[in-house]
Coordinates of C-alpha atoms in Angstrom, one line a residue:
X1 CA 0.0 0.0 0.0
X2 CA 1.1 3.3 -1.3
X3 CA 0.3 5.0 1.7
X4 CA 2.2 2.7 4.6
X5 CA 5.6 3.7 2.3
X6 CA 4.8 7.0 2.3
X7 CA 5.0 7.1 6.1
X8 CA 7.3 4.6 6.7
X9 CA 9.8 7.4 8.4
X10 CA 7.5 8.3 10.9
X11 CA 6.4 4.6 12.0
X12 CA 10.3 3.8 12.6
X13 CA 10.1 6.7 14.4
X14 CA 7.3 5.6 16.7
X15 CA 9.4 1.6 17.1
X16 CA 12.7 3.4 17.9
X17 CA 10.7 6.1 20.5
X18 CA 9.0 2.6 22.1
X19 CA 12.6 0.8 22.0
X20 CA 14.7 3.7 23.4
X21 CA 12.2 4.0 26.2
X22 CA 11.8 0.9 27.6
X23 CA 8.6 0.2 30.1
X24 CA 7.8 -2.8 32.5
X25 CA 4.2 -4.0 32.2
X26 CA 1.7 -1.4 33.5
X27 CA 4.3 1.0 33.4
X28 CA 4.6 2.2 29.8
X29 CA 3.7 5.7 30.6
X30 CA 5.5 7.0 27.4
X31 CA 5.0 4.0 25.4
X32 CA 1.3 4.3 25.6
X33 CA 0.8 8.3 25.2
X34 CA 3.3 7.9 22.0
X35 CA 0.9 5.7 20.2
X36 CA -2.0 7.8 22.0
X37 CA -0.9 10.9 20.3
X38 CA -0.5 9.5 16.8
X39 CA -3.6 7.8 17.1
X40 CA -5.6 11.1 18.2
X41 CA -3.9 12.8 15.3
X42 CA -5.3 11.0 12.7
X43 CA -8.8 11.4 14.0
X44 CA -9.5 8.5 16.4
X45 CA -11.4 9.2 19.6
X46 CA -9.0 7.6 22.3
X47 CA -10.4 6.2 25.9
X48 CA -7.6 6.2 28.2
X49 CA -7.1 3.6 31.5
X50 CA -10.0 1.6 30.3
X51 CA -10.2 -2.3 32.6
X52 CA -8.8 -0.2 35.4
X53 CA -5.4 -0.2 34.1
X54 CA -3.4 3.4 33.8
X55 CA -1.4 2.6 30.7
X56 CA -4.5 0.2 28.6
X57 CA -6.4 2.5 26.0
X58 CA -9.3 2.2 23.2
X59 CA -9.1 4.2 20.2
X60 CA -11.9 4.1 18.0
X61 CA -12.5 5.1 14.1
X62 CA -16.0 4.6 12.9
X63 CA -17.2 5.4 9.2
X64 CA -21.0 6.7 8.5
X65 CA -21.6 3.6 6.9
X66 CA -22.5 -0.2 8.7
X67 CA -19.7 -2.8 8.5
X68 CA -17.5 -5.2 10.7
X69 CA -15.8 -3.6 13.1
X70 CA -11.5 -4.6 12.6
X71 CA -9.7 -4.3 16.4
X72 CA -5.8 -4.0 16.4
X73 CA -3.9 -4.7 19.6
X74 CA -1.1 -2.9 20.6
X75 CA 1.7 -4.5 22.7
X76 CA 4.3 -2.2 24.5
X77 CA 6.0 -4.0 27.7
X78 CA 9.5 -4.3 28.0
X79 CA 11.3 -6.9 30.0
X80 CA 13.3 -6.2 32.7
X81 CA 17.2 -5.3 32.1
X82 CA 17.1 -6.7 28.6
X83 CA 14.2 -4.0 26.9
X84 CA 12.3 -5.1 24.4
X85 CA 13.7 -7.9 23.7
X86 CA 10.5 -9.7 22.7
X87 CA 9.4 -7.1 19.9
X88 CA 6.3 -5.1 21.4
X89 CA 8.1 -1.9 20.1
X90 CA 7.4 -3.4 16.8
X91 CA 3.6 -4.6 17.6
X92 CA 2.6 -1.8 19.3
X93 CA 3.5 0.5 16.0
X94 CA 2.4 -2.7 13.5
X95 CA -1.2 -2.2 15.1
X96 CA -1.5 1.3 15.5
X97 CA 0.3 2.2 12.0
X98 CA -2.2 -0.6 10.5
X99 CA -5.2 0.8 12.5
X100 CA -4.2 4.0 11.0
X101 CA -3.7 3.0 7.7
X102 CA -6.6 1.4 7.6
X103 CA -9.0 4.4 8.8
X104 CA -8.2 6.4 5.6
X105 CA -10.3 3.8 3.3
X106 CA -13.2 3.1 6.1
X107 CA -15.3 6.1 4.4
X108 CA -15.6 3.8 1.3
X109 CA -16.2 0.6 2.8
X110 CA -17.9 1.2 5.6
X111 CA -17.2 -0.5 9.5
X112 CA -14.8 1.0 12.0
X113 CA -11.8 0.6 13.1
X114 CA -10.6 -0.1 16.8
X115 CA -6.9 0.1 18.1
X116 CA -6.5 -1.3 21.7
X117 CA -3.7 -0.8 23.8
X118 CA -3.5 -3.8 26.1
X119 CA -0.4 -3.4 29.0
X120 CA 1.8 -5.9 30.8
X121 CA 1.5 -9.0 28.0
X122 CA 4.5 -10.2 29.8
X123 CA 3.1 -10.6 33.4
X124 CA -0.3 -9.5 34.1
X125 CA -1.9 -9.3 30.7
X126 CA -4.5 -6.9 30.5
X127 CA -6.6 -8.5 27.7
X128 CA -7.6 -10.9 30.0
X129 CA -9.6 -8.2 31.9
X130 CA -10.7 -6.9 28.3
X131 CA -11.7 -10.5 27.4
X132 CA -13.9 -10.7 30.5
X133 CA -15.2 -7.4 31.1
X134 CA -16.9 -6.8 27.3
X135 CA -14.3 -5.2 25.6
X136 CA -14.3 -7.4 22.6
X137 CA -18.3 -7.5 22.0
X138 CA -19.3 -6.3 19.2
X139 CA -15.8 -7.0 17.0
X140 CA -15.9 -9.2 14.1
X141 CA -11.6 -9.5 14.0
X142 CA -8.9 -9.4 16.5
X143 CA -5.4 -9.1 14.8
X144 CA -1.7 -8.5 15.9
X145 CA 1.6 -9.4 14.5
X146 CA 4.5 -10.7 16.8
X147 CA 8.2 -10.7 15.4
X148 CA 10.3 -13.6 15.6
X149 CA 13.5 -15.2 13.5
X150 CA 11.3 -16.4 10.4
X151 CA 7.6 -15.9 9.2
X152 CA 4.7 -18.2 10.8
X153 CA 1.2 -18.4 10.3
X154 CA -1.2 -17.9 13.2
X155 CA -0.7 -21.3 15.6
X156 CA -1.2 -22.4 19.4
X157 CA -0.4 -21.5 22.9
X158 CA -0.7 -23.2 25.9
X159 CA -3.3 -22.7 28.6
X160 CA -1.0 -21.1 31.6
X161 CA -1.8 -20.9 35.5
X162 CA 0.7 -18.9 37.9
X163 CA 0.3 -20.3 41.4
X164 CA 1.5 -19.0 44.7
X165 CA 1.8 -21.6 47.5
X166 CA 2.8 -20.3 51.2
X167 CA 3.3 -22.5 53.9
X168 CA 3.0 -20.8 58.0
X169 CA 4.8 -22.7 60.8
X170 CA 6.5 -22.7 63.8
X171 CA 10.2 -21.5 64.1
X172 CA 12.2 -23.3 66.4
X173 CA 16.0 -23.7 67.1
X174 CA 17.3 -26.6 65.2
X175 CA 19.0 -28.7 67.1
X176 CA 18.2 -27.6 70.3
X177 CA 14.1 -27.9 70.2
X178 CA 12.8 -29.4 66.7
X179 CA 10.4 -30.9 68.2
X180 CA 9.0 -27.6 68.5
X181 CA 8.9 -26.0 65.5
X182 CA 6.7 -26.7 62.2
X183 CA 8.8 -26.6 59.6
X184 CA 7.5 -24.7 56.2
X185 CA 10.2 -25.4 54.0
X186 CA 9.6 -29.3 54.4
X187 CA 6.0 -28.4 53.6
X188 CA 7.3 -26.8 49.8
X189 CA 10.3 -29.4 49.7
X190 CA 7.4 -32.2 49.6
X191 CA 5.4 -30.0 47.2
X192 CA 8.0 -30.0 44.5
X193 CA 8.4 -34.2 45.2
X194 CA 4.6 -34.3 44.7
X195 CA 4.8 -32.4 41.6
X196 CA 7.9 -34.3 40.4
X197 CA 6.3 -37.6 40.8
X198 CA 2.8 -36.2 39.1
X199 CA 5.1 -35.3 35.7
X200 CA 5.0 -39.2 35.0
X201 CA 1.1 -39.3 34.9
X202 CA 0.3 -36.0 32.2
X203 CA 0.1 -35.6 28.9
X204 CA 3.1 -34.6 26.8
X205 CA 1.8 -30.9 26.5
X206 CA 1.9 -30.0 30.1
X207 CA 4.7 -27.8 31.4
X208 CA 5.4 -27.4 34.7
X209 CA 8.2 -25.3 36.6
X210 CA 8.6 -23.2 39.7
X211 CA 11.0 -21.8 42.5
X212 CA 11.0 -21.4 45.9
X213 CA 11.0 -18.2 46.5
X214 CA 11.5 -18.0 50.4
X215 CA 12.9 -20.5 52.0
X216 CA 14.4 -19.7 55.7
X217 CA 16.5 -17.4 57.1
X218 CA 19.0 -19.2 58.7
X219 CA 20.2 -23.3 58.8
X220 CA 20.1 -23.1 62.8
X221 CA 16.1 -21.8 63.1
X222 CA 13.5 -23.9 61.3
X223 CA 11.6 -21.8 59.0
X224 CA 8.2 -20.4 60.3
X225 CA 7.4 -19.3 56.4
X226 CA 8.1 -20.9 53.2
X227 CA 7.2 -19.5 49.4
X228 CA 7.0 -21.3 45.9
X229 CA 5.6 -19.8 42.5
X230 CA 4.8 -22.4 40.1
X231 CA 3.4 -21.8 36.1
X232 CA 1.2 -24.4 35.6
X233 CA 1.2 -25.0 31.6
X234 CA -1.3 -27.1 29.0
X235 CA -2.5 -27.3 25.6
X236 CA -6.3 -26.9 26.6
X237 CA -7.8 -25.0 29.2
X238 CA -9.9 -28.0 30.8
X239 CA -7.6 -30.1 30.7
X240 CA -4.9 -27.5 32.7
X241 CA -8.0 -27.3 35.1
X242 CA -7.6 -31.3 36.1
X243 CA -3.6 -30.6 36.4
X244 CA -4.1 -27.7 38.8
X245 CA -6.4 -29.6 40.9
X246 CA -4.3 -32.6 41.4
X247 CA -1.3 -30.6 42.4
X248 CA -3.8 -28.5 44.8
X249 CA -4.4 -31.9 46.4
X250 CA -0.7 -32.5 46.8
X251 CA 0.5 -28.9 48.3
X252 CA -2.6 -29.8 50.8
X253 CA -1.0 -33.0 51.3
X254 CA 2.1 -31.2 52.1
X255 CA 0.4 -29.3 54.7
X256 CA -1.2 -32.0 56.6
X257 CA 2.1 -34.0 56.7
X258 CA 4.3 -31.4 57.9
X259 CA 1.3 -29.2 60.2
X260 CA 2.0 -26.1 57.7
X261 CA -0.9 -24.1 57.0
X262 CA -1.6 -23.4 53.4
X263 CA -2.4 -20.5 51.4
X264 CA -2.7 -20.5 47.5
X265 CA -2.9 -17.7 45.4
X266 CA -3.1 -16.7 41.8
X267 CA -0.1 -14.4 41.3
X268 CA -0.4 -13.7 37.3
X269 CA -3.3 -13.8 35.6
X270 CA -4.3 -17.0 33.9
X271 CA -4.1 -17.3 30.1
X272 CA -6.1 -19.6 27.8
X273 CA -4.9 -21.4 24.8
X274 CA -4.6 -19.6 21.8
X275 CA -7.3 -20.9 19.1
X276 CA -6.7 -19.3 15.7
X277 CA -8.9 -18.6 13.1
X278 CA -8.0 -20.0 10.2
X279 CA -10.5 -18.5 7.4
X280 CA -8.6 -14.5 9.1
X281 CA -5.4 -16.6 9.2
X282 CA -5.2 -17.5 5.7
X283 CA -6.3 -14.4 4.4
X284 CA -3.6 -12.8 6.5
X285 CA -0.6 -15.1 5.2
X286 CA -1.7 -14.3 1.9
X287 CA -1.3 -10.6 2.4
X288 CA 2.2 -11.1 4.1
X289 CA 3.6 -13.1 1.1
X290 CA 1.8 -10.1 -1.1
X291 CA 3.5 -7.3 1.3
X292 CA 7.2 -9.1 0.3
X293 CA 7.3 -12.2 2.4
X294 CA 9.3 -14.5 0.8
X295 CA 8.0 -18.0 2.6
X296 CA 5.6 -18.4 5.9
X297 CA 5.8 -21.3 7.5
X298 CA 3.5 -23.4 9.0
X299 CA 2.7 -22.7 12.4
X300 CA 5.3 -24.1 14.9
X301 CA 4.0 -25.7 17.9
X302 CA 3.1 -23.4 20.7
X303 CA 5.0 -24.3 24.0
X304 CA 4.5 -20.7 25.2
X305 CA 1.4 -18.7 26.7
X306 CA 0.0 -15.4 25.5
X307 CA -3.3 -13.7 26.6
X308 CA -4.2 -13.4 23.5
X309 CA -5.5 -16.6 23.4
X310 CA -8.1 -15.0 25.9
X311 CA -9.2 -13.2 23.6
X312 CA -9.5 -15.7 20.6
X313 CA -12.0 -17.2 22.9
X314 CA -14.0 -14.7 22.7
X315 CA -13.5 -13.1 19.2
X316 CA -12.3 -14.6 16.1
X317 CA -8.2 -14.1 16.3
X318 CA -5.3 -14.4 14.9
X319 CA -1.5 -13.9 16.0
X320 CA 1.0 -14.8 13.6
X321 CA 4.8 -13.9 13.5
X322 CA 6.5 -11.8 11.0
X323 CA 10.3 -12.9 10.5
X324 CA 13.5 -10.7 10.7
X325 CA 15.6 -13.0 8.9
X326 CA 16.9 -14.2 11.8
X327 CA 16.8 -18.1 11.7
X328 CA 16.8 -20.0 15.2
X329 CA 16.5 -16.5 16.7
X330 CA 15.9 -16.5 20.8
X331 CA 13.1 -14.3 21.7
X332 CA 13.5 -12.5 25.3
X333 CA 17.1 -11.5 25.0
X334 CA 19.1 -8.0 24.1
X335 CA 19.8 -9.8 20.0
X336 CA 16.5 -10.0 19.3
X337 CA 15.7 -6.6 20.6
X338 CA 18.5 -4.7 18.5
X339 CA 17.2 -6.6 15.5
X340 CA 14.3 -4.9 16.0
X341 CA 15.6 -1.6 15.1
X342 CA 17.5 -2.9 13.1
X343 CA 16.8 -2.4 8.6
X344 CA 15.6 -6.2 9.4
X345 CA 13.3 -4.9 11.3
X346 CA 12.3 -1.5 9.5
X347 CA 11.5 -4.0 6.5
X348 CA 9.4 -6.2 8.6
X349 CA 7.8 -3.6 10.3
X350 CA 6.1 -1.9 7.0
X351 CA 5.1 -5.5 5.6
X352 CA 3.4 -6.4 8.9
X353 CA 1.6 -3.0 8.9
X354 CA 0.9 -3.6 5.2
X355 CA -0.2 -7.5 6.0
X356 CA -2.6 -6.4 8.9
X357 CA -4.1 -3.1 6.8
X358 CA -5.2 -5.4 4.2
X359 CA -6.3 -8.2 5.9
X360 CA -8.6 -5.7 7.8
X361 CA -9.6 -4.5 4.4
X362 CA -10.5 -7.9 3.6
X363 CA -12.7 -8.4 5.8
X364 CA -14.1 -5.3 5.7
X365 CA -15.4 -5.6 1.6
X366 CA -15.6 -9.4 1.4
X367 CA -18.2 -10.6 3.0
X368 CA -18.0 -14.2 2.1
X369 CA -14.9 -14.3 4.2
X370 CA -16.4 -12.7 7.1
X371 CA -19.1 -15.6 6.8
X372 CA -16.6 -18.0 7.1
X373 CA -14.3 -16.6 9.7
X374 CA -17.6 -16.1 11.7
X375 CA -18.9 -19.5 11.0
X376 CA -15.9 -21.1 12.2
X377 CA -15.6 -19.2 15.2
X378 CA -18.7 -20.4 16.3
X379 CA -18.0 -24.1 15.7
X380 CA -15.3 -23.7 17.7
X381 CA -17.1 -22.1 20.4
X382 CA -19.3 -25.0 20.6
X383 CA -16.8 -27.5 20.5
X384 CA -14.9 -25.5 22.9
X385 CA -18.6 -25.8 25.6
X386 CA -19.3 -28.7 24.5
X387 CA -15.8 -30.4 25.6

């Protein structure tokens, strides 16, 4: 598209900004207001701090005539020490560019046009609020673009838990009164042995990993408070449900053996699985290749989590992965980040824009595809409730 080169400058402009100022997760004051302030520019009424969260927005675009309505989500969390080493400099301005690109044609074709900016994908991801509190009603499309070392179409994620366990005792001195004491690190010590020994009896697709993250004080005083933090991880939501039960019955079994009392927690938010759309997905793959993308590859398989898969359960979505010629590139470190600013990742940043404008044109003017990305949606809805 024409228009996408002709503002190329000032959407590297907007990446490097988002790269140079790097933001933990609900803390991307400047992140935020720069896409904000482009947005509001080009016309689009902007809500800010929208699910309670200071740095989340909703920019809207709407045409005089009826249509679908396209949402974009913006990502712009950095990680801590390393920066954006996972990309969302690049998604935040891939959806915001693409929402804005997009606006300029909405006259014609009717619809509107919706840019979200959803905070803290890397911890506490705030489309899970959106997904749960309404946001999404009324959209026909959810789209973003991630970066990564080669192009993929639109996969899976796994379902993701993040539970606290604390265990309260009794300190005691060691060796002079043990008999006295309850001790809470023996509680979390036979919480990881009940985990360990539950790995042999799950399905290949479930991930699970954790720390202590207190454990004592000192060898000569038996610990009165013990801390672990698990992520609980499967391909399917109902099926992580039965995993986080059993090991809720072992950490209570840990607490009846050693006299601990128990306290679990949710510390993150809880993803779903991702479950793409395939009628949106091929019609975006299709634009990629036509934007300059030499080959897309099928979609890897997803041993990660994202919140977007929140949202595809509530809205037909896609998330996809633009390449930066980068083969057997490692996301979440300080390499992948400088490739993102790098002309790698200029060129993949204007074909991702391109890829998602006209996919969101797409739907917009044909309708037979928004009958099948819809129809599909709700077969797996069903599938989905009646599992």
């Amino acid at each position: 598209m024409e228009l996408t080169d002709k503002m190329k400058e000032e959407f590297y402009e907007i990446s490097e900004y988002i790269y140079q100022n790097p933001e933990l997760g609900d803390k991307e004051y400047k992140s935020s207001q720069k896409l904000i302030t482009f947005l509001k520019d080009h016309g689009f009424y902007v809500e800010k701090g929208i699910v309670n969260r200071e740095t989340a927005f909703k920019a809207v675009f709407k045409s005089d005539k009826p249509g679908p309505v396209i949402a974009y989500l913006c990502e712009y969390d950095a990680l801590p020490e390393i920066g954006h080493g996972c990309g969302h400099n690049m998604i935040g301005t891939m959806s915001m560019a693409a929402g804005v690109i997009l606006s300029k044609f909405v006259s014609e074709t009717g619809g509107e046009i919706m840019v979200l900016g959803t905070p803290a994908e890397e911890t506490n991801g705030a489309k899970v609020a959106m997904a749960e509190q309404g946001v999404f009603e009324g959209i026909d499309a959810a789209m973003m673009v991630h970066p990564s070392g080669q192009s993929y179409e639109s996969g899976e994620s796994l379902a993701m838990d993040a539970i606290e366990f604390e265990y309260h005792g009794k300190t005691s001195h060691a060796a002079a009164s043990p008999e006295k004491g309850i001790n809470a690190l023996d509680a979390v010590l036979m919480l990881f042995n009940g985990i360990n020994a539950l790995r042999q009896q799950v399905r290949q697709d479930v991930r699970m990993h954790g720390i202590i993250a207190d454990g004592g004080v000192a060898a000569n005083v038996i610990p009165d408070y013990a801390r672990a933090q698990f992520y609980f991880r499967a391909k399917d939501r109902g099926y992580l449900n039965e995993i986080v039960e059993k090991v809720k019955g072992i950490a209570e079994g840990a607490s009846r053996m050693t006299g601990a009392e128990l306290k679990m927690n949710n510390y993150e938010l809880s993803y779903d699985d991702m479950v793409t759309n395939h009628a949106l997905s091929s019609a975006f793959t299709a634009n990629l290749k036509f934007a300059g993308v030499d080959e897309v590859k099928q979609a890897s398989k997803g041993l990660g989590s994202l919140d977007m898969g929140n949202v595809s359960h509530v809205v037909p979505a896609i998330h996809p992965y633009i390449g930066l010629d980068c083969p057997g590139l490692i996301g979440h470190t300080r390499e992948m980040a400088q490739l993102t600013v790098s002309e790698q990742g200029k060129r993949a940043l204007i074909q991702g824009i391109k890829a998602l404008a006209l996919t969101g044109y797409d739907v917009l003017t044909d309708r037979d595809l928004l009958e099948r990305i819809k129809a599909e949606f709700y077969e797996n809805s069903s599938g989905r409730v009646n599992g």
